[in-house]
Amino acid sequence: MSDPGRGVLWGVALVAAVLFFMSLGQAPFVDPSEGMHAEIAREMGLGGDWVTPHFNGVRYFDKPPLLYWLQALAFRLAGLSEWTARFWSALAALGVALLTARLGIVLGSPRLGLIAGLVLAANLELFLFARYVKPDLLFIFLILVAFTGFILAYRGAGRWALLFTYAALGLAVLAKDILGAVGPALAIALFFLLTRERQVSAQWVPWAGLGLFLIIAVPWYLAVEFQNRGFLWYTVVDNHLLNFTRQRLFPDEDIPLTPQEFLGVTAIGFFPWSLMVPWAVARALRRPWDTVEARIWLLLGLWSVLVVGFFTLSPVKFPHYALPAFPALALLVAKLWEDVLDRAPGAPSARALLILPMIVLAGLAAVGFVAWRGEVRLPSGTLSLVDVATRNLEARGQSAPFPSYGQLQPLFGTLTLIFGAGALGLAVAVWRRLPRVGLGMLLAVMLAFLPVTVEGLALFSKSRSVKVMAEVVLARAGATDVVVHEGPLENSGSLLLYLGRPVKVVDGIQSTLAFGATFPEAREVFWDRERLRERWGGRERLFLVSVVNPEKSVVRDLDRASVHLLLQNGGRWLYSNKP
């Protein structure tokens, strides 16, 4: 007989692969920070230094190397492109969807696994980050592997499963964060405290596991500290402890969210499933925890609550910080729907779960319609909720580039049809008491909606891309001409990819390169305004790419007769000292 669970995994894999890999290279690099991460990998492959990452030749310490190792390998095998740069994020997202579905099958049934896998794949925030060059999806996949290993070991799979947990945590430390292992460890420790487990250290903290974790996680950190004295202080103290108290010695320019903004962005990013999370989490945390399965659902509830709760209270949080909780939330929502469909005792009615999404979809359809008619505009400050770069620009008194209404109008019409059809379908499901139809309609709406966002993302990326400006520089610049960037270089990281050459930086110390700028070789990269003025008046040709409004830009200090504006595009200004 065929295994129904295998069919579920193939189905989830097909849906997720289409979602995550569809038109993956369509949009140009989004700055910040796609171009920066891709450029670091390019420089690693070209320079041959696989220990210390570099960006524009400056030592870079904000993220560990796992993503850059993988990207450099992809560039060597398939060439440098937007598609190859984003490949590992999309592949990691596919792995997260499959592993979530597999956990659902193990903890419940093939149906639960199918719902969990599709819920995980069909939400806006994870979908967008699966198409973005950042280490977050790789990190989330490894954290999920760690929890999966622990859950399998807790269900009696043996010590080999627990070793997977320690190995995955070690790799997570190399993917994003030296403290990446702390969150899962705290969740599991709290889990043992609530379940009153005995002999925890002897059974769940084996020497083999600790040794495996240390062998994987520690050598790279020691090697970087040996090559770059002060790295560990910067990573642990400045980038974490002092960052938490907002007292960093090497700060960047990113403006964090407020607690209300963070919760709102998380709810939007996990819509429509976020509307069901209170029921799902409450059922998972509810006693009794008298079976292994009940205790595992408790662990998933703790995992999701700790992640969202910690960052809500933390003074430093950005829109994607709740993503590590999404696999647990998807499983909890799937378990809730499993109980609803089985009419389990204490489960809410399908109507209770469907009415609010129906109302929200109807409202979104109405907003989409008036936007399509041109009678409404995006409220001020909306984009800054979900985009850190926009927040940074607004803090400097600048507005972020955005696609024109004419470009977006067709998308509004499409979204009106999708949301309107979804609201109508949910109304029928509520009226006729058809819970399976209602759940299917929610999934269908998201699977129809997400491809439309690909078009929107492409327009958004093009509106702030530096590619056009880089092409102008390439067409005009000679081999001895100098390119200078005003402001933090990560704001135009893909400029280096398109130019294939390093640039000088003025007024860009407050950035992710702040600590790297303290090393001797960075002195030739970072210019002060006086040095720019001296070189600007010389015989050589300079190009200045600025992300700063002319009223506040360094160009105010230059001889006006020698400042020639060549192009304004993508929220940037291109100047030269020669016509």
C-alpha angles and dihedrals in degrees: 000000000000120000109244090203091062090054090052091053092050090049094049090045092053095048094044094046092053091047098046101037099037109117089343094162097039097101123061118242113292114227122240107059119346095075092050095054093046092047092051089055091047092051091047091055094045098041097043095224102131093169106055115039117220133202116195086347092302120118111258121204108164097096133030119245108252096099091044092051090052094044093048088053091050092049091051093049102037107014131250116299141128089262096053092043091054096040097095094050091051093045091049090050089052089051091050091052093048095045091048090052091047091052089050090054092048094046098041129348142309088270092054090048092050092051093046094049094048094044089052092049096040103064127098102233099051090041092056095045089050085065096046130089101240134113094240100097092046089051092048092049091053093047089051090050088052093052091044091054091050093047092050091048091048089054090054104266092136138245094303089072091051090052087058087058094055093043092050092049090052091052090046088058087056092045101057122330142028087215092048091109094053097072097054090042091053092048092051092045091052089047091056090046093054095043091044094228118185131223091016097160095049095048104033105028102055120176089235090057094047090047092051091050093050094045090054102037108034110050096068092050091050091047092052092047089050091052096037114033112213095031095116092048090050094047100044104028108027101029095043118013098035090037089058090055092040091240102115120158090208105037127174125216099255116129112214126222126255117244091256092049092048093052091045094051091047091051091049092045093052095040131171093016092053088071088065098043097094091059093042096049094043091054092049094051095044118107146269102072093179099137134056090244093051091051092050090053086050089055091052090050091050091048093054095042094048094050096047094037096048095051092043088059095037116099089223118059137137132194097270099046093100093056095097087065095054097088091052091045091050091052092047092050090047090051089050091053091045089056092046093051091046091044090233117188112276094012116136120246120264088242091060090054096044106042097071094047088048091054093045093049091049089051092048090050090053092048091047091052096052089044089052088051089051094242098121137041132203107279115252112267096019095114092048090062092066103025121064093195091058090051090052092050093048090051087058092048095255131124121230121240113255136178116271122257090248090059093048099041096086090051091054089055092050092048091050090057094046096047093040093051090046093052091048092049092050091049090056091047092051093045095047094037095239107153095174091053090049094051091045090050092053091051091046092051092052093045089052094042100049097062088053089057088058088066090047092048091051091053091046092049093049091049092062102025120128092207096099091049091048090053090054091051092048091051093051108029123092126209093266097043117110126230117205128190122207115212133013107340094221086072087070101022095143089060087081091050094052095041096042090213137088123258137207120248129217124187090001105113094106094076143086087292094059095108093038088054089067092070118094100247091058092068090082091050101050115061128189121222093261092057091049091052091051094049093041091061094048131093098263120090118249130191118202119201108193132186091187125095112255091243090064100026129113087247087082088070094051128088103274092216089061097047111095119181107216101173144355112201141135095014091305139103124218116206134174134191090224125058 
